[in-house]
Short mmCIF file of C-alpha atoms and ligand atoms in Angstrom, two decimals:
data_model
loop_
_atom_site.label_atom_id
_atom_site.label_comp_id
_atom_site.label_asym_id
_atom_site.label_seq_id
_atom_site.Cartn_x
_atom_site.Cartn_y
_atom_site.Cartn_z
CA MET A 1 -101.99 42.59 -47.14
CA ARG A 2 -103.64 44.89 -44.62
CA SER A 3 -104.06 48.60 -45.54
CA GLN A 4 -102.34 51.09 -43.20
CA THR A 5 -105.66 52.93 -42.82
CA GLU A 6 -107.64 49.93 -41.60
CA VAL A 7 -108.68 50.18 -37.95
CA VAL A 8 -107.27 47.34 -35.84
CA HIS A 9 -108.61 48.39 -32.46
CA PRO A 10 -111.57 50.93 -32.26
CA ALA A 11 -111.24 53.93 -29.93
CA TRP A 12 -113.56 52.50 -27.24
CA LEU A 13 -111.43 49.39 -27.03
CA ARG A 14 -108.23 51.33 -26.69
CA ALA A 15 -109.70 53.60 -24.05
CA THR A 16 -111.15 50.75 -22.00
CA HIS A 17 -107.90 48.77 -22.35
CA TRP A 18 -105.68 51.49 -20.99
CA LEU A 19 -108.09 52.56 -18.26
CA ASN A 20 -108.18 48.83 -17.25
CA ALA A 21 -104.37 48.70 -17.20
CA LEU A 22 -104.30 51.72 -14.90
CA ALA A 23 -107.02 50.23 -12.54
CA VAL A 24 -105.16 46.91 -12.41
CA VAL A 25 -101.86 48.50 -11.41
CA VAL A 26 -103.50 50.60 -8.64
CA LEU A 27 -105.59 47.64 -7.41
CA MET A 28 -102.68 45.23 -7.39
CA MET A 29 -100.25 47.52 -5.61
CA SER A 30 -102.72 48.64 -3.00
CA GLY A 31 -104.03 45.10 -2.69
CA TRP A 32 -100.55 43.92 -1.71
CA ARG A 33 -100.40 46.49 1.03
CA ILE A 34 -103.80 45.49 2.30
CA TYR A 35 -102.64 41.81 2.23
CA ASN A 36 -99.57 42.72 4.22
CA ALA A 37 -101.75 44.02 7.14
CA THR A 38 -102.90 40.39 7.70
CA ALA A 39 -100.38 38.25 5.66
CA PHE A 40 -102.38 35.06 5.94
CA LEU A 41 -100.12 33.12 3.51
CA GLY A 42 -97.02 33.72 5.71
CA PHE A 43 -95.14 36.15 3.53
CA ALA A 44 -95.30 39.88 2.91
CA PHE A 45 -94.82 41.91 -0.26
CA PRO A 46 -91.84 44.34 -0.20
CA LYS A 47 -93.15 47.77 0.95
CA GLY A 48 -91.49 49.49 -2.07
CA ILE A 49 -93.89 47.80 -4.52
CA THR A 50 -97.06 48.58 -2.55
CA LEU A 51 -99.27 51.57 -2.65
CA GLY A 52 -101.07 53.53 0.06
CA GLY A 53 -98.45 53.66 2.85
CA TRP A 54 -100.68 52.06 5.49
CA LEU A 55 -103.82 49.93 5.62
CA GLY A 56 -106.23 52.85 5.66
CA GLY A 57 -104.47 54.61 2.72
CA ALA A 58 -104.24 51.38 0.66
CA LEU A 59 -107.98 50.73 1.22
CA GLN A 60 -108.76 54.17 -0.13
CA TRP A 61 -106.73 53.56 -3.32
CA HIS A 62 -108.23 50.00 -3.63
CA PHE A 63 -111.86 51.22 -3.30
CA ALA A 64 -111.35 54.11 -5.76
CA ALA A 65 -109.75 51.87 -8.43
CA MET A 66 -112.36 49.08 -7.99
CA TRP A 67 -115.04 51.42 -9.36
CA LEU A 68 -112.79 52.16 -12.34
CA LEU A 69 -112.17 48.45 -12.93
CA ALA A 70 -115.87 47.42 -12.57
CA GLY A 71 -117.39 50.36 -14.57
CA ASN A 72 -114.71 50.21 -17.28
CA GLY A 73 -115.01 46.43 -17.41
CA LEU A 74 -118.79 46.66 -17.95
CA LEU A 75 -118.29 49.13 -20.75
CA TYR A 76 -115.69 46.84 -22.40
CA LEU A 77 -117.97 43.81 -22.14
CA GLY A 78 -121.07 45.75 -23.20
CA PHE A 79 -119.45 47.18 -26.31
CA ASN A 80 -117.91 43.81 -27.18
CA LEU A 81 -121.22 42.02 -26.88
CA ALA A 82 -123.30 44.65 -28.55
CA SER A 83 -120.99 44.85 -31.58
CA GLY A 84 -120.65 41.13 -31.87
CA ARG A 85 -116.83 41.61 -31.64
CA LEU A 86 -116.59 39.16 -28.67
CA TRP A 87 -117.80 36.26 -30.94
CA HIS A 88 -115.74 36.94 -34.09
CA ARG A 89 -112.50 37.93 -32.31
CA PHE A 90 -112.36 35.24 -29.64
CA PHE A 91 -114.31 32.32 -31.26
CA PRO A 92 -114.17 29.64 -32.49
CA LEU A 93 -111.61 28.25 -30.00
CA SER A 94 -110.89 24.56 -30.32
CA PRO A 95 -108.43 22.37 -28.41
CA ARG A 96 -106.90 21.35 -31.80
CA ALA A 97 -106.25 24.98 -32.88
CA LEU A 98 -104.89 25.73 -29.44
CA LEU A 99 -102.47 22.86 -29.55
CA ALA A 100 -101.36 23.76 -33.12
CA ASP A 101 -100.77 27.43 -32.21
CA LEU A 102 -99.03 26.54 -28.93
CA LEU A 103 -96.60 24.26 -30.74
CA ALA A 104 -96.07 26.98 -33.44
CA ALA A 105 -95.40 29.56 -30.76
CA LEU A 106 -92.89 27.32 -28.97
CA GLN A 107 -91.01 26.82 -32.22
CA GLY A 108 -91.07 30.61 -32.87
CA ARG A 109 -93.13 30.32 -36.04
CA LEU A 110 -96.53 31.71 -35.07
CA ALA A 111 -97.67 34.15 -37.77
CA HIS A 112 -98.59 37.68 -36.86
CA ALA A 113 -99.29 38.96 -40.36
CA ASP A 114 -102.91 39.89 -39.72
CA PRO A 115 -103.39 42.00 -36.50
CA GLN A 116 -107.23 41.74 -36.93
CA HIS A 117 -106.99 38.09 -36.11
CA TYR A 118 -106.03 36.70 -32.71
CA ASN A 119 -104.44 33.22 -32.70
CA ALA A 120 -105.89 30.50 -30.47
CA VAL A 121 -103.39 31.07 -27.59
CA GLN A 122 -104.24 34.81 -27.55
CA ARG A 123 -107.98 34.02 -27.63
CA LEU A 124 -107.68 31.69 -24.67
CA ALA A 125 -105.43 34.09 -22.73
CA TYR A 126 -107.82 37.06 -23.26
CA LEU A 127 -110.88 35.05 -22.45
CA PHE A 128 -109.18 33.67 -19.37
CA VAL A 129 -108.33 37.19 -18.12
CA MET A 130 -111.87 38.41 -18.73
CA LEU A 131 -113.27 35.55 -16.59
CA ASP A 132 -110.49 36.01 -14.00
CA SER A 133 -111.41 39.69 -13.69
CA VAL A 134 -115.05 38.80 -13.15
CA LEU A 135 -113.98 36.39 -10.36
CA LEU A 136 -111.81 39.11 -8.85
CA VAL A 137 -114.76 41.54 -8.73
CA LEU A 138 -117.22 38.92 -7.36
CA SER A 139 -114.79 37.75 -4.55
CA GLY A 140 -113.97 41.41 -3.92
CA LEU A 141 -117.70 42.08 -3.36
CA VAL A 142 -117.77 39.38 -0.68
CA LEU A 143 -114.73 40.95 1.03
CA TRP A 144 -116.16 44.43 0.80
CA LYS A 145 -119.78 43.65 1.85
CA SER A 146 -119.92 40.05 3.01
CA VAL A 147 -123.21 40.41 4.85
CA GLN A 148 -124.93 41.85 1.77
CA PHE A 149 -123.79 39.06 -0.53
CA PRO A 150 -124.52 35.82 1.36
CA LEU A 151 -124.95 33.60 -1.71
CA LEU A 152 -121.61 34.66 -3.19
CA ARG A 153 -119.99 34.32 0.17
CA GLU A 154 -121.25 30.77 0.66
CA LEU A 155 -120.22 29.83 -2.89
CA MET A 156 -116.73 30.82 -1.99
CA ALA A 157 -116.71 28.84 1.23
CA GLY A 158 -117.19 31.85 3.46
CA TYR A 159 -115.22 35.03 4.08
CA GLU A 160 -111.92 33.27 4.56
CA GLY A 161 -112.46 31.33 1.31
CA ALA A 162 -113.28 34.50 -0.59
CA ARG A 163 -109.99 35.92 0.61
CA ARG A 164 -108.08 33.06 -0.91
CA VAL A 165 -110.14 33.16 -4.15
CA HIS A 166 -109.29 36.92 -4.45
CA PHE A 167 -105.62 36.34 -3.74
CA PHE A 168 -105.18 33.47 -6.23
CA ALA A 169 -107.21 35.23 -8.88
CA MET A 170 -104.90 38.16 -8.40
CA ALA A 171 -101.83 35.93 -8.75
CA ALA A 172 -103.28 34.52 -11.98
CA LEU A 173 -103.89 38.10 -13.29
CA ALA A 174 -100.22 38.96 -12.41
CA ALA A 175 -99.03 35.88 -14.27
CA PHE A 176 -101.19 36.97 -17.29
CA VAL A 177 -99.80 40.51 -17.21
CA ALA A 178 -96.16 39.16 -17.09
CA VAL A 179 -96.77 36.92 -20.15
CA HIS A 180 -98.79 39.68 -21.88
CA LEU A 181 -95.96 42.22 -21.55
CA ALA A 182 -93.37 39.65 -22.79
CA MET A 183 -95.51 38.98 -25.85
CA VAL A 184 -95.90 42.70 -26.50
CA ALA A 185 -92.17 43.19 -26.23
CA LEU A 186 -91.69 40.29 -28.78
CA VAL A 187 -94.15 41.84 -31.28
CA PRO A 188 -93.93 45.64 -30.52
CA ARG A 189 -96.06 46.50 -33.60
CA THR A 190 -99.10 45.32 -31.61
CA LEU A 191 -98.37 48.14 -29.08
CA LEU A 192 -98.63 50.75 -31.85
CA HIS A 193 -102.00 49.25 -32.89
CA MET A 194 -103.23 49.44 -29.25
CA LEU A 195 -102.02 53.08 -29.04
CA ARG A 196 -102.94 54.43 -32.49
CA GLY A 197 -105.75 52.11 -33.50
CA ARG A 198 -104.08 51.25 -36.87
C1 HEM B 201 -98.95 48.55 -19.48
C2 HEM B 201 -99.46 47.28 -19.56
C3 HEM B 201 -100.04 46.79 -20.86
C4 HEM B 201 -99.69 46.83 -22.16
C5 HEM B 201 -98.41 47.53 -22.66
C6 HEM B 201 -100.63 46.13 -22.97
C7 HEM B 201 -100.58 45.97 -24.27
C8 HEM B 201 -101.51 45.34 -25.08
C9 HEM B 201 -101.48 45.24 -26.55
C10 HEM B 201 -100.39 45.75 -27.36
C11 HEM B 201 -102.59 44.50 -26.92
C12 HEM B 201 -102.94 44.04 -28.33
C13 HEM B 201 -102.38 42.71 -28.53
C14 HEM B 201 -102.46 42.21 -29.90
O1 HEM B 201 -102.90 42.84 -30.82
O2 HEM B 201 -101.96 41.05 -30.08
C15 HEM B 201 -103.33 44.18 -25.69
C16 HEM B 201 -104.52 43.53 -25.72
C17 HEM B 201 -105.19 43.13 -24.56
N1 HEM B 201 -104.76 43.42 -23.29
FE1 HEM B 201 -103.23 44.51 -22.74
N2 HEM B 201 -101.56 45.62 -22.10
C18 HEM B 201 -101.28 45.94 -20.81
C19 HEM B 201 -101.98 45.67 -19.70
C20 HEM B 201 -103.09 44.86 -19.70
C21 HEM B 201 -103.80 44.45 -18.48
C22 HEM B 201 -103.35 44.77 -17.06
C23 HEM B 201 -104.81 43.62 -18.89
C24 HEM B 201 -105.86 42.91 -18.11
C25 HEM B 201 -105.96 42.76 -16.88
C26 HEM B 201 -104.77 43.54 -20.29
C27 HEM B 201 -105.72 42.89 -21.04
C28 HEM B 201 -105.75 42.86 -22.48
C29 HEM B 201 -106.81 42.15 -23.25
C30 HEM B 201 -108.02 41.46 -22.67
C31 HEM B 201 -106.46 42.39 -24.60
C32 HEM B 201 -107.32 42.04 -25.73
C33 HEM B 201 -108.38 43.10 -25.96
C34 HEM B 201 -109.37 42.89 -27.06
O3 HEM B 201 -108.92 42.73 -28.17
O4 HEM B 201 -110.56 42.90 -26.77
N3 HEM B 201 -103.70 44.30 -20.76
N4 HEM B 201 -102.72 44.72 -24.65
#
């Protein structure tokens, strides 16, 4: 059994996690307002869930929060790599373990006894959101300074392609957040660990 004094999430992880959540909320809501200015997919987001009031205001919010996301994300990845935590928390990850944990989760019998250990579904979801965030930043760089990043721009099939990559990566991030919050609601103890560290 785990001792109550054992640290589950170190302070740097909790700080970067909550700053990241703040950046994502601001980026998403202001991003929806920016999208509405040229709704290239034929629908608009309701104004009430957007941030910035108008295109110029939304861009200011978006540009401010992008520095927070990128800087904070680099700190998170840097600490995770330097401490070796990335490898022992998220690997190994095999298709077999993933299938077994997915089946167990669907049957409501996935164990949560040890909060130090992420199951295979959590590992995949968290690795996915890390890569998705990198894709969001890279496609965002093309939209921000497309002339300065010609290689990235061409890899994303030009400016219009990068717009779509950015939008669908945002949609994947929104889907992750919805599932993530549902999981936290199902196992509220994990929220205490992410707030208090133990
Ligand atoms: C207010 C919204 C959020 C809440 C309440 C929340 C809550 C939590 C909790 C409780 C955990 C620990 C899960 C566990 O021990 O099983 C966690 C981990 C994590 N969350 Fe969130 N989260 C939120 C938003 C986000 C967002 C927006 C992202 C990413 C875009 C995110 C990415 C992650 C990642 C990657 C981890 C694993 C971190 C690690 O161990 O390195 N979260 N979150």
